[in-house]
Amino acid sequence: MKIPHIDKNELIELAHAKMHFGKFKGRYLSDLPEYYLIWYQQKGFPKNKLGQQMQAVTELKVNGLENILYKIRNLK
């Protein structure tokens, strides 16, 4: 899979993005279990900014790059 281009500010925002609903409400998207993101990918991500962020986090996790988000989040 191809990882979509994300600029610096979007990556910082993505590292701090949280889930807005459901049993994982309030958790960082990067802390969501991979199985949950894969399930959403198969079901169809929401058609909004959160859905785009979930898709980006899924791509990072599937490709073993989620540490980028952890490092960014721990900078501040």
PDB file of N, CA and C in Angstrom:
ATOM      1  N   MET A   1       0.834  -1.185   0.000  1.00  0.00           N
ATOM      2  CA  MET A   1       0.000   0.000   0.000  1.00  0.00           C
ATOM      3  C   MET A   1       0.874   1.242   0.000  1.00  0.00           C
ATOM      4  N   LYS A   2       0.381   2.254  -0.622  1.00  0.00           N
ATOM      5  CA  LYS A   2       1.106   3.518  -0.684  1.00  0.00           C
ATOM      6  C   LYS A   2       0.707   4.398   0.496  1.00  0.00           C
ATOM      7  N   ILE A   3       1.708   4.977   1.153  1.00  0.00           N
ATOM      8  CA  ILE A   3       1.444   5.882   2.262  1.00  0.00           C
ATOM      9  C   ILE A   3       1.180   7.262   1.684  1.00  0.00           C
ATOM     10  N   PRO A   4       0.037   7.861   2.010  1.00  0.00           N
ATOM     11  CA  PRO A   4      -0.268   9.189   1.462  1.00  0.00           C
ATOM     12  C   PRO A   4       0.708  10.236   1.979  1.00  0.00           C
ATOM     13  N   HIS A   5       0.947  11.261   1.165  1.00  0.00           N
ATOM     14  CA  HIS A   5       1.828  12.353   1.567  1.00  0.00           C
ATOM     15  C   HIS A   5       1.176  13.131   2.707  1.00  0.00           C
ATOM     16  N   ILE A   6       1.953  13.376   3.749  1.00  0.00           N
ATOM     17  CA  ILE A   6       1.477  14.155   4.888  1.00  0.00           C
ATOM     18  C   ILE A   6       2.525  15.211   5.182  1.00  0.00           C
ATOM     19  N   ASP A   7       2.105  16.478   5.247  1.00  0.00           N
ATOM     20  CA  ASP A   7       3.089  17.511   5.565  1.00  0.00           C
ATOM     21  C   ASP A   7       3.338  17.553   7.075  1.00  0.00           C
ATOM     22  N   LYS A   8       4.335  18.327   7.464  1.00  0.00           N
ATOM     23  CA  LYS A   8       4.782  18.384   8.861  1.00  0.00           C
ATOM     24  C   LYS A   8       3.645  18.726   9.823  1.00  0.00           C
ATOM     25  N   ASN A   9       2.879  19.759   9.509  1.00  0.00           N
ATOM     26  CA  ASN A   9       1.792  20.177  10.404  1.00  0.00           C
ATOM     27  C   ASN A   9       0.700  19.121  10.509  1.00  0.00           C
ATOM     28  N   GLU A  10       0.398  18.456   9.393  1.00  0.00           N
ATOM     29  CA  GLU A  10      -0.604  17.391   9.420  1.00  0.00           C
ATOM     30  C   GLU A  10      -0.118  16.214  10.258  1.00  0.00           C
ATOM     31  N   LEU A  11       1.175  15.928  10.175  1.00  0.00           N
ATOM     32  CA  LEU A  11       1.740  14.827  10.950  1.00  0.00           C
ATOM     33  C   LEU A  11       1.678  15.130  12.448  1.00  0.00           C
ATOM     34  N   ILE A  12       1.966  16.367  12.822  1.00  0.00           N
ATOM     35  CA  ILE A  12       1.872  16.777  14.228  1.00  0.00           C
ATOM     36  C   ILE A  12       0.422  16.676  14.702  1.00  0.00           C
ATOM     37  N   GLU A  13      -0.502  17.153  13.878  1.00  0.00           N
ATOM     38  CA  GLU A  13      -1.927  17.068  14.225  1.00  0.00           C
ATOM     39  C   GLU A  13      -2.369  15.608  14.339  1.00  0.00           C
ATOM     40  N   LEU A  14      -1.896  14.772  13.421  1.00  0.00           N
ATOM     41  CA  LEU A  14      -2.240  13.352  13.432  1.00  0.00           C
ATOM     42  C   LEU A  14      -1.728  12.670  14.703  1.00  0.00           C
ATOM     43  N   ALA A  15      -0.541  13.042  15.144  1.00  0.00           N
ATOM     44  CA  ALA A  15       0.036  12.447  16.354  1.00  0.00           C
ATOM     45  C   ALA A  15      -0.801  12.759  17.592  1.00  0.00           C
ATOM     46  N   HIS A  16      -1.515  13.881  17.571  1.00  0.00           N
ATOM     47  CA  HIS A  16      -2.321  14.298  18.725  1.00  0.00           C
ATOM     48  C   HIS A  16      -3.825  14.060  18.539  1.00  0.00           C
ATOM     49  N   ALA A  17      -4.223  13.513  17.404  1.00  0.00           N
ATOM     50  CA  ALA A  17      -5.643  13.283  17.112  1.00  0.00           C
ATOM     51  C   ALA A  17      -6.195  12.170  17.996  1.00  0.00           C
ATOM     52  N   LYS A  18      -7.424  12.374  18.452  1.00  0.00           N
ATOM     53  CA  LYS A  18      -8.079  11.392  19.317  1.00  0.00           C
ATOM     54  C   LYS A  18      -9.380  10.901  18.695  1.00  0.00           C
ATOM     55  N   MET A  19      -9.783   9.728  19.131  1.00  0.00           N
ATOM     56  CA  MET A  19     -11.039   9.128  18.692  1.00  0.00           C
ATOM     57  C   MET A  19     -12.189   9.901  19.322  1.00  0.00           C
ATOM     58  N   HIS A  20     -13.231  10.181  18.540  1.00  0.00           N
ATOM     59  CA  HIS A  20     -14.341  11.026  18.990  1.00  0.00           C
ATOM     60  C   HIS A  20     -15.534  10.249  19.535  1.00  0.00           C
ATOM     61  N   PHE A  21     -15.559   8.930  19.331  1.00  0.00           N
ATOM     62  CA  PHE A  21     -16.755   8.170  19.707  1.00  0.00           C
ATOM     63  C   PHE A  21     -16.397   6.708  19.969  1.00  0.00           C
ATOM     64  N   GLY A  22     -17.398   5.977  20.454  1.00  0.00           N
ATOM     65  CA  GLY A  22     -17.254   4.534  20.627  1.00  0.00           C
ATOM     66  C   GLY A  22     -16.453   4.128  21.850  1.00  0.00           C
ATOM     67  N   LYS A  23     -16.118   2.848  21.896  1.00  0.00           N
ATOM     68  CA  LYS A  23     -15.439   2.325  23.080  1.00  0.00           C
ATOM     69  C   LYS A  23     -14.022   2.840  23.237  1.00  0.00           C
ATOM     70  N   PHE A  24     -13.456   3.425  22.185  1.00  0.00           N
ATOM     71  CA  PHE A  24     -12.110   3.989  22.256  1.00  0.00           C
ATOM     72  C   PHE A  24     -12.123   5.517  22.300  1.00  0.00           C
ATOM     73  N   LYS A  25     -13.270   6.090  22.617  1.00  0.00           N
ATOM     74  CA  LYS A  25     -13.403   7.547  22.684  1.00  0.00           C
ATOM     75  C   LYS A  25     -12.347   8.136  23.621  1.00  0.00           C
ATOM     76  N   GLY A  26     -11.678   9.192  23.137  1.00  0.00           N
ATOM     77  CA  GLY A  26     -10.672   9.876  23.938  1.00  0.00           C
ATOM     78  C   GLY A  26      -9.260   9.331  23.794  1.00  0.00           C
ATOM     79  N   ARG A  27      -9.109   8.183  23.138  1.00  0.00           N
ATOM     80  CA  ARG A  27      -7.773   7.606  22.945  1.00  0.00           C
ATOM     81  C   ARG A  27      -7.129   8.197  21.698  1.00  0.00           C
ATOM     82  N   TYR A  28      -5.808   8.329  21.741  1.00  0.00           N
ATOM     83  CA  TYR A  28      -5.085   8.769  20.551  1.00  0.00           C
ATOM     84  C   TYR A  28      -5.315   7.752  19.442  1.00  0.00           C
ATOM     85  N   LEU A  29      -5.487   8.245  18.223  1.00  0.00           N
ATOM     86  CA  LEU A  29      -5.697   7.339  17.095  1.00  0.00           C
ATOM     87  C   LEU A  29      -4.539   6.359  16.957  1.00  0.00           C
ATOM     88  N   SER A  30      -3.337   6.828  17.237  1.00  0.00           N
ATOM     89  CA  SER A  30      -2.165   5.954  17.119  1.00  0.00           C
ATOM     90  C   SER A  30      -2.142   4.868  18.198  1.00  0.00           C
ATOM     91  N   ASP A  31      -2.960   5.012  19.241  1.00  0.00           N
ATOM     92  CA  ASP A  31      -3.051   4.000  20.296  1.00  0.00           C
ATOM     93  C   ASP A  31      -4.190   3.010  20.061  1.00  0.00           C
ATOM     94  N   LEU A  32      -4.963   3.218  19.012  1.00  0.00           N
ATOM     95  CA  LEU A  32      -6.042   2.279  18.711  1.00  0.00           C
ATOM     96  C   LEU A  32      -5.443   0.954  18.261  1.00  0.00           C
ATOM     97  N   PRO A  33      -6.059  -0.160  18.647  1.00  0.00           N
ATOM     98  CA  PRO A  33      -5.546  -1.458  18.206  1.00  0.00           C
ATOM     99  C   PRO A  33      -5.597  -1.573  16.680  1.00  0.00           C
ATOM    100  N   GLU A  34      -4.585  -2.213  16.130  1.00  0.00           N
ATOM    101  CA  GLU A  34      -4.523  -2.364  14.674  1.00  0.00           C
ATOM    102  C   GLU A  34      -5.738  -3.128  14.144  1.00  0.00           C
ATOM    103  N   TYR A  35      -6.193  -4.161  14.886  1.00  0.00           N
ATOM    104  CA  TYR A  35      -7.351  -4.926  14.423  1.00  0.00           C
ATOM    105  C   TYR A  35      -8.582  -4.035  14.259  1.00  0.00           C
ATOM    106  N   TYR A  36      -8.729  -3.036  15.129  1.00  0.00           N
ATOM    107  CA  TYR A  36      -9.869  -2.120  15.069  1.00  0.00           C
ATOM    108  C   TYR A  36      -9.780  -1.235  13.825  1.00  0.00           C
ATOM    109  N   LEU A  37      -8.585  -0.741  13.550  1.00  0.00           N
ATOM    110  CA  LEU A  37      -8.396   0.097  12.362  1.00  0.00           C
ATOM    111  C   LEU A  37      -8.595  -0.708  11.080  1.00  0.00           C
ATOM    112  N   ILE A  38      -8.128  -1.953  11.072  1.00  0.00           N
ATOM    113  CA  ILE A  38      -8.317  -2.823   9.901  1.00  0.00           C
ATOM    114  C   ILE A  38      -9.803  -3.105   9.703  1.00  0.00           C
ATOM    115  N   TRP A  39     -10.523  -3.332  10.793  1.00  0.00           N
ATOM    116  CA  TRP A  39     -11.966  -3.552  10.709  1.00  0.00           C
ATOM    117  C   TRP A  39     -12.643  -2.333  10.088  1.00  0.00           C
ATOM    118  N   TYR A  40     -12.241  -1.148  10.546  1.00  0.00           N
ATOM    119  CA  TYR A  40     -12.816   0.078   9.992  1.00  0.00           C
ATOM    120  C   TYR A  40     -12.451   0.240   8.525  1.00  0.00           C
ATOM    121  N   GLN A  41     -11.238  -0.139   8.184  1.00  0.00           N
ATOM    122  CA  GLN A  41     -10.805  -0.043   6.789  1.00  0.00           C
ATOM    123  C   GLN A  41     -11.703  -0.914   5.908  1.00  0.00           C
ATOM    124  N   GLN A  42     -12.028  -2.113   6.369  1.00  0.00           N
ATOM    125  CA  GLN A  42     -12.887  -3.021   5.613  1.00  0.00           C
ATOM    126  C   GLN A  42     -14.326  -2.521   5.570  1.00  0.00           C
ATOM    127  N   LYS A  43     -14.775  -1.938   6.659  1.00  0.00           N
ATOM    128  CA  LYS A  43     -16.141  -1.414   6.770  1.00  0.00           C
ATOM    129  C   LYS A  43     -16.304  -0.115   5.993  1.00  0.00           C
ATOM    130  N   GLY A  44     -15.229   0.668   5.992  1.00  0.00           N
ATOM    131  CA  GLY A  44     -15.263   1.995   5.375  1.00  0.00           C
ATOM    132  C   GLY A  44     -15.086   3.057   6.444  1.00  0.00           C
ATOM    133  N   PHE A  45     -14.020   3.831   6.319  1.00  0.00           N
ATOM    134  CA  PHE A  45     -13.767   4.897   7.281  1.00  0.00           C
ATOM    135  C   PHE A  45     -14.840   5.973   7.149  1.00  0.00           C
ATOM    136  N   PRO A  46     -15.098   6.725   8.222  1.00  0.00           N
ATOM    137  CA  PRO A  46     -16.030   7.848   8.123  1.00  0.00           C
ATOM    138  C   PRO A  46     -15.588   8.808   7.014  1.00  0.00           C
ATOM    139  N   LYS A  47     -16.541   9.447   6.392  1.00  0.00           N
ATOM    140  CA  LYS A  47     -16.264  10.364   5.271  1.00  0.00           C
ATOM    141  C   LYS A  47     -16.040  11.782   5.788  1.00  0.00           C
ATOM    142  N   ASN A  48     -15.044  11.917   6.668  1.00  0.00           N
ATOM    143  CA  ASN A  48     -14.727  13.226   7.235  1.00  0.00           C
ATOM    144  C   ASN A  48     -13.248  13.257   7.610  1.00  0.00           C
ATOM    145  N   LYS A  49     -12.836  14.312   8.292  1.00  0.00           N
ATOM    146  CA  LYS A  49     -11.425  14.460   8.663  1.00  0.00           C
ATOM    147  C   LYS A  49     -10.964  13.314   9.560  1.00  0.00           C
ATOM    148  N   LEU A  50     -11.799  12.922  10.520  1.00  0.00           N
ATOM    149  CA  LEU A  50     -11.440  11.812  11.397  1.00  0.00           C
ATOM    150  C   LEU A  50     -11.178  10.549  10.576  1.00  0.00           C
ATOM    151  N   GLY A  51     -12.020  10.291   9.599  1.00  0.00           N
ATOM    152  CA  GLY A  51     -11.837   9.124   8.742  1.00  0.00           C
ATOM    153  C   GLY A  51     -10.522   9.175   7.980  1.00  0.00           C
ATOM    154  N   GLN A  52     -10.164  10.355   7.496  1.00  0.00           N
ATOM    155  CA  GLN A  52      -8.887  10.519   6.799  1.00  0.00           C
ATOM    156  C   GLN A  52      -7.725  10.275   7.751  1.00  0.00           C
ATOM    157  N   GLN A  53      -7.858  10.770   8.980  1.00  0.00           N
ATOM    158  CA  GLN A  53      -6.804  10.559   9.973  1.00  0.00           C
ATOM    159  C   GLN A  53      -6.705   9.081  10.355  1.00  0.00           C
ATOM    160  N   MET A  54      -7.833   8.418  10.508  1.00  0.00           N
ATOM    161  CA  MET A  54      -7.826   6.990  10.823  1.00  0.00           C
ATOM    162  C   MET A  54      -7.161   6.198   9.704  1.00  0.00           C
ATOM    163  N   GLN A  55      -7.443   6.583   8.478  1.00  0.00           N
ATOM    164  CA  GLN A  55      -6.836   5.910   7.330  1.00  0.00           C
ATOM    165  C   GLN A  55      -5.317   6.101   7.333  1.00  0.00           C
ATOM    166  N   ALA A  56      -4.866   7.311   7.613  1.00  0.00           N
ATOM    167  CA  ALA A  56      -3.427   7.590   7.650  1.00  0.00           C
ATOM    168  C   ALA A  56      -2.751   6.795   8.767  1.00  0.00           C
ATOM    169  N   VAL A  57      -3.377   6.738   9.947  1.00  0.00           N
ATOM    170  CA  VAL A  57      -2.809   5.975  11.064  1.00  0.00           C
ATOM    171  C   VAL A  57      -2.757   4.490  10.709  1.00  0.00           C
ATOM    172  N   THR A  58      -3.792   3.989  10.059  1.00  0.00           N
ATOM    173  CA  THR A  58      -3.808   2.588   9.636  1.00  0.00           C
ATOM    174  C   THR A  58      -2.631   2.296   8.724  1.00  0.00           C
ATOM    175  N   GLU A  59      -2.411   3.153   7.739  1.00  0.00           N
ATOM    176  CA  GLU A  59      -1.297   2.954   6.805  1.00  0.00           C
ATOM    177  C   GLU A  59       0.043   2.974   7.536  1.00  0.00           C
ATOM    178  N   LEU A  60       0.192   3.897   8.471  1.00  0.00           N
ATOM    179  CA  LEU A  60       1.439   3.959   9.237  1.00  0.00           C
ATOM    180  C   LEU A  60       1.630   2.689  10.069  1.00  0.00           C
ATOM    181  N   LYS A  61       0.570   2.241  10.740  1.00  0.00           N
ATOM    182  CA  LYS A  61       0.670   1.043  11.582  1.00  0.00           C
ATOM    183  C   LYS A  61       0.963  -0.205  10.751  1.00  0.00           C
ATOM    184  N   VAL A  62       0.241  -0.382   9.657  1.00  0.00           N
ATOM    185  CA  VAL A  62       0.422  -1.559   8.808  1.00  0.00           C
ATOM    186  C   VAL A  62       1.852  -1.622   8.265  1.00  0.00           C
ATOM    187  N   ASN A  63       2.442  -0.466   8.051  1.00  0.00           N
ATOM    188  CA  ASN A  63       3.805  -0.399   7.522  1.00  0.00           C
ATOM    189  C   ASN A  63       4.864  -0.250   8.617  1.00  0.00           C
ATOM    190  N   GLY A  64       4.458  -0.402   9.883  1.00  0.00           N
ATOM    191  CA  GLY A  64       5.397  -0.376  10.997  1.00  0.00           C
ATOM    192  C   GLY A  64       5.991   0.985  11.304  1.00  0.00           C
ATOM    193  N   LEU A  65       5.265   2.058  10.978  1.00  0.00           N
ATOM    194  CA  LEU A  65       5.791   3.411  11.147  1.00  0.00           C
ATOM    195  C   LEU A  65       5.097   4.215  12.241  1.00  0.00           C
ATOM    196  N   GLU A  66       4.296   3.564  13.075  1.00  0.00           N
ATOM    197  CA  GLU A  66       3.555   4.309  14.095  1.00  0.00           C
ATOM    198  C   GLU A  66       4.463   4.964  15.126  1.00  0.00           C
ATOM    199  N   ASN A  67       5.704   4.495  15.257  1.00  0.00           N
ATOM    200  CA  ASN A  67       6.637   5.120  16.208  1.00  0.00           C
ATOM    201  C   ASN A  67       6.876   6.588  15.892  1.00  0.00           C
ATOM    202  N   ILE A  68       6.728   6.963  14.639  1.00  0.00           N
ATOM    203  CA  ILE A  68       6.861   8.374  14.255  1.00  0.00           C
ATOM    204  C   ILE A  68       5.863   9.211  15.059  1.00  0.00           C
ATOM    205  N   LEU A  69       4.629   8.731  15.152  1.00  0.00           N
ATOM    206  CA  LEU A  69       3.590   9.469  15.869  1.00  0.00           C
ATOM    207  C   LEU A  69       3.874   9.508  17.366  1.00  0.00           C
ATOM    208  N   TYR A  70       4.370   8.408  17.922  1.00  0.00           N
ATOM    209  CA  TYR A  70       4.693   8.375  19.353  1.00  0.00           C
ATOM    210  C   TYR A  70       5.799   9.378  19.670  1.00  0.00           C
ATOM    211  N   LYS A  71       6.806   9.418  18.824  1.00  0.00           N
ATOM    212  CA  LYS A  71       7.933  10.335  19.047  1.00  0.00           C
ATOM    213  C   LYS A  71       7.483  11.785  18.972  1.00  0.00           C
ATOM    214  N   ILE A  72       6.644  12.107  18.000  1.00  0.00           N
ATOM    215  CA  ILE A  72       6.138  13.480  17.862  1.00  0.00           C
ATOM    216  C   ILE A  72       5.327  13.860  19.097  1.00  0.00           C
ATOM    217  N   ARG A  73       4.469  12.964  19.529  1.00  0.00           N
ATOM    218  CA  ARG A  73       3.605  13.243  20.680  1.00  0.00           C
ATOM    219  C   ARG A  73       4.413  13.457  21.958  1.00  0.00           C
ATOM    220  N   ASN A  74       5.526  12.791  22.082  1.00  0.00           N
ATOM    221  CA  ASN A  74       6.344  12.904  23.293  1.00  0.00           C
ATOM    222  C   ASN A  74       7.321  14.064  23.259  1.00  0.00           C
ATOM    223  N   LEU A  75       7.368  14.814  22.154  1.00  0.00           N
ATOM    224  CA  LEU A  75       8.254  15.974  22.072  1.00  0.00           C
ATOM    225  C   LEU A  75       7.778  17.111  22.951  1.00  0.00           C
ATOM    226  N   LYS A  76       6.467  17.228  23.150  1.00  0.00           N
ATOM    227  CA  LYS A  76       5.912  18.363  23.890  1.00  0.00           C
ATOM    228  C   LYS A  76       5.518  17.985  25.283  1.00  0.00           C
TER     229      LYS A  76
END
